[in-house]
């Protein structure tokens, strides 16, 4: 990493306890804010991931990438928000979803809390496509509140959402490995990352019938009719833990650079 | 247009009065629903468009494209929602913005009204990037409400947002005409379309200094500091009414096809 | 009009492009605010208007009156908010309604946007009785927010709702023309105005059976049971385009005076 | 009262304990609903009423009229909602106000509770002009919820707001007594009614300077500037307890007839 | 009462008109605030209280205790909020309930009104267990708003909820009188207090069958199934008016001391 | 554990992967629901815990107890909601708080998701006193929604909040170990549990000055003034990891029994 980065980052740390906000004390956060105004917030979802994928896939993966980006940069990582907007998956047992208006309020409040302490850059590492729209809406709502409350950071406060699964290097790698069978939900790439993270998930892997083809996403009933086992064109049986290890590295490298740019930009 | 389309569309109409919902009576809408379950909703914004662009650009353009798509297909066009999410432009006089939570509720209610009558496809033609996130969030909220209220259309109800300025043919054409000087806000392509629609706007055109370069969008204060005259990397002086005419045609062609696919899809 | 008015108004303009906010640039609005702190916001509804009336009647008429008042005074006219509170008309296809709480939030946000720019008088020209209650509630909510945010205009900010169809001169004229057959919804006076504005509507005119008598307004089911074809005691077949022309003039004269007083008052 | 009325009303009762909902048991309400589907809800406000008027004027008077109407008809009277929408009076100490959105939700919930039990007519006796808009908006919101929840009463459920101070007989009587000095807030007629109800208030009566003239109502700051002692053109020193007694009778007579019609109407 | 108390309290008053906010004028409240920053807000509920208990029990009792505490201390008593959170009682006719989110907004607004006038201590005397959670949530929401609006009292503003039926002396006395037959809803102690307050309620008293045993509280359907006549393990037939008199005294003594401490504390 | 319990529980499991919802697939949840209708939801907070305590204390401890209760019973454990209502701690950097209204909506949505799948018992294991009120309010709101949406589980759906730190055995043990120095926030007992869970926290332990005495909790400014280093009467330096191990066992034993009763009860 370039010296530019080191001037924004506190630099790589040895273990995750050095960057987990939940393992810091408040005076430590106070000190941290003297040197860095950035923080990472992992955002996941708790929703079906096909007949063999873990319901927590989006939270597990977002957290793993966030922790790795944190370790490489020394930027604080907030606890993972494991519940997101998954209304369209509510036709499958185990899905726990926040309505868009609720997620909007939640992210607004979290981001406002950070702004009130003097954080100026909130970097949301997201593991779920369904959160993107609402998160962006929440940021706009938060900017207005920050201004209306005349918080000192008002003119400098910035939030950014990054989706680890959309990093170009991750995307290319997944295409190489899985081609068209990557699909769009319960993808082998995200499943591979969970296999790398949680060995117990390996035992759930099994060959699956041809998935429903990729298509649009609408309401819960429509989704279950269109994608009866929850997969959208994907073949998660192709996933392997070693792919997941590589994906984690690629995603973390890409997002570390994104974070660097985000912290540097005026 | 292919025969496939004609089976979903009612076909081209001579004048806009045949497809404007606001010029229909309720029994006419009742009849219409026997043959077509689709409707177009134009969504704009009322916000600054640089020192020479019209504040109504996003609503004027969305409405024009929507009307043309309606004329080509016979699909009903609802009145234009001229106010959208423009919080980041509130630093410039004349901008009228809805908070994300408000726009979410508004689109939810409009879409629910349509679902209650038996419409099954709501095609939102959007003229403003800032609406995208919130509109998508609103659709998800609406799908859940449609289900929770057990409306008869619940399993078939679909909404789709299309941005006329993101149609590939429009994008390519704008690149040919303006290259990098298209920019991202108050773009020559959208200004050209307004010049085509409203002759009075021509007199506002004038050479402008080099714009602030394209960059991120955050809160209102940040936006005004970053883009002092409201433009993001654009040179709207390049815009010409004849470009606008062509853009309207290209956008309408592209969106007509999108609409056709949307109405056809199960 | 007296010279008093001219000191508040910018004076009559030649064409509507001079007073349409959506055709202004932001620097033009900045200049305008040096001379006038008032703005007109047309508010309509998209709802059934009987078997022969246009669904857009309330928006079309509010917009027409607003534009005429703008032309006579030079006061800026914002884009029309075409969707209002029409819950009770949801039993008829084509009606698109905002819940009261949504319309309240919408008007709150629009009015706050204007207050933030330094507008001190928002003159809402309304075409729909169903909006009145919610709009007044929204103004009170907005006044409190303006105060709580300590906006500079807080002590001077005023909103006013005027209903063109309640102007005394309009009311008297309608009585003369239609007597009791004016009714209360889908009235010949509002239909006449739409005939004047949109020639295509003439072809929908036809004799109708005796309408359900005027009565109270409750929920959508009750409304449809009570007023099976959507009319409340009205005979819109009496409407003629030339009446509409006169009504537009009378309403505009009355509301121009209202606006003058509103801008003058401390 | 005609026999028609007696078929809707349970008839006059001896004392208020027979019609106070709060003194009934739930089985008594169950019985009541076999014979009458109507209920009265008194709605007041807790807000400044000039230098000599009681802050509780609007709640005290609404409750008194409601109780008297209840006694004459046998219709149940719910507890008084003493807090209403009084944002514009917040510049005066002691005012306790609900924001419009809050009052809307409150009335929605109360009315829904009643609908869920099978009440079909809610007669809101209101003592405060500032509540009117929001209450009407709340009724529309409630009708939609009643329908969306498919409550058995959906097609029959009706709410009605009546303002005791707007009854024609009260209005005429006040004009006779006080002429122009009735004013519009802290009026002698409402103060007279409170003097009749609460003897202790007599001692606060005193001659007052000329009031600020009647004018518009906007935000709290504007209100206090415009009406420095809280009165709008009124001379409450003219009020006498014996007037109040008469006003109570006139208002109760008028509203009893209104209630009769409301219960009778289909 | 100690002299400490007298320095915070204005001292005992002769009659309730001296401490009822609704019988004060705004200048009187202004004067009051020079000497005391505290106010009492009685909070009740309108809900079933078993087959023989009054629906208004919680409001009647909260108001009675509040008035007595007010009389003993001279602290102002606001009007009673008679409707609270009683969703679980909605299975019984006559219950009128606010949803938790609505009660939260209501208490927030009332408390904010008081804070805006300079009140620093709001002492909510509550008569209903179901209000406790929401009221506490509302206080936290209010504290944040007070801070975000930068109200002058921000660093000193405090709210406190006290439940008269949980005062140790009341609890002990009820145990002595009724033992296990006190139960948890429609308890003889609260019924006794209503018998003391409203003589007409005596006639409703009658022996009742063994009540359903005390258990948990969940939704309305569950509640009615579990507690078919509305009682939770209580025998309200044991209640006597003279017990109620004693309970009122004990509760008032306990809460007067609580209030004293609350006003004294920094 | 008794046989009674085994009939409700699925029985102890070997490792946490067997009870973590996030490591299950949706068909596994479908199977699970055939045998058990219960689920555990850990609820924490991200807030200051004094100068030496971890900001994540409440989430870490709630999660640890939840996982242990899950392991002992085989009941599914949902992901931890790490952000709760911590408005009063916002004066200390690092605190991330949801407003009460937001937490209410969040818990409502999560609980509704579970109800829609057929879960009948939601057992919330809570680590933060500040969440209690809002969580209870949320349950009541959820019960009503479950009923209004006519979900099949409506009459059986139950939620229960348990606070691990309030278990009698934990309370007694903490008193034995720390006496009065347990305090009320950043207590040695909760810190001890975090030391047991996260070895890295040991290094933060250090002797601290006498804490501010226990007192009331109001707004953020008041809290920081009253408790300058964030502690409420506690001496967290007394905490030892081995205490934490014991506390985890005691809390898990107590809550396992609570859960057993909760699942058994009709």
Short mmCIF file of N, CA, C and O in Angstrom, two decimals, chain B residues 26, chain C residues 92 212 223-231:
data_model
loop_
_atom_site.label_atom_id
_atom_site.label_comp_id
_atom_site.label_asym_id
_atom_site.label_seq_id
_atom_site.Cartn_x
_atom_site.Cartn_y
_atom_site.Cartn_z
N UNK B 26 -63.33 7.14 -15.28
CA UNK B 26 -63.11 5.86 -14.60
C UNK B 26 -63.69 4.68 -15.37
O UNK B 26 -63.07 3.61 -15.38
N UNK C 92 -63.08 3.39 -7.27
CA UNK C 92 -63.24 3.59 -8.72
C UNK C 92 -61.89 3.49 -9.41
O UNK C 92 -60.94 4.19 -9.02
N UNK C 212 -76.96 10.32 -7.73
CA UNK C 212 -77.22 10.13 -6.31
C UNK C 212 -77.18 11.49 -5.63
O UNK C 212 -76.41 12.36 -6.03
N UNK C 223 -68.52 5.20 -0.06
CA UNK C 223 -68.65 6.17 -1.15
C UNK C 223 -69.23 5.51 -2.40
O UNK C 223 -70.15 6.03 -3.03
N UNK C 224 -68.70 4.35 -2.71
CA UNK C 224 -69.16 3.68 -3.95
C UNK C 224 -70.61 3.21 -3.81
O UNK C 224 -71.39 3.26 -4.77
N UNK C 225 -70.99 2.76 -2.62
CA UNK C 225 -72.38 2.36 -2.39
C UNK C 225 -73.32 3.55 -2.50
O UNK C 225 -74.41 3.48 -3.05
N UNK C 226 -72.88 4.66 -1.93
CA UNK C 226 -73.72 5.84 -1.83
C UNK C 226 -73.80 6.59 -3.16
O UNK C 226 -74.84 7.17 -3.49
N UNK C 227 -72.69 6.60 -3.89
CA UNK C 227 -72.60 7.35 -5.15
C UNK C 227 -72.11 6.39 -6.24
O UNK C 227 -70.93 6.43 -6.64
N UNK C 228 -73.00 5.55 -6.74
CA UNK C 228 -72.55 4.42 -7.57
C UNK C 228 -71.77 4.80 -8.83
O UNK C 228 -70.92 4.05 -9.27
N UNK C 229 -72.07 5.95 -9.42
CA UNK C 229 -71.29 6.31 -10.62
C UNK C 229 -70.26 7.39 -10.31
O UNK C 229 -69.63 7.92 -11.21
N UNK C 230 -70.12 7.73 -9.03
CA UNK C 230 -69.07 8.66 -8.62
C UNK C 230 -69.54 10.10 -8.47
O UNK C 230 -68.85 10.91 -7.86
N UNK C 231 -70.71 10.41 -9.01
CA UNK C 231 -71.20 11.78 -8.89
C UNK C 231 -71.92 12.00 -7.57
O UNK C 231 -72.61 11.11 -7.08
#
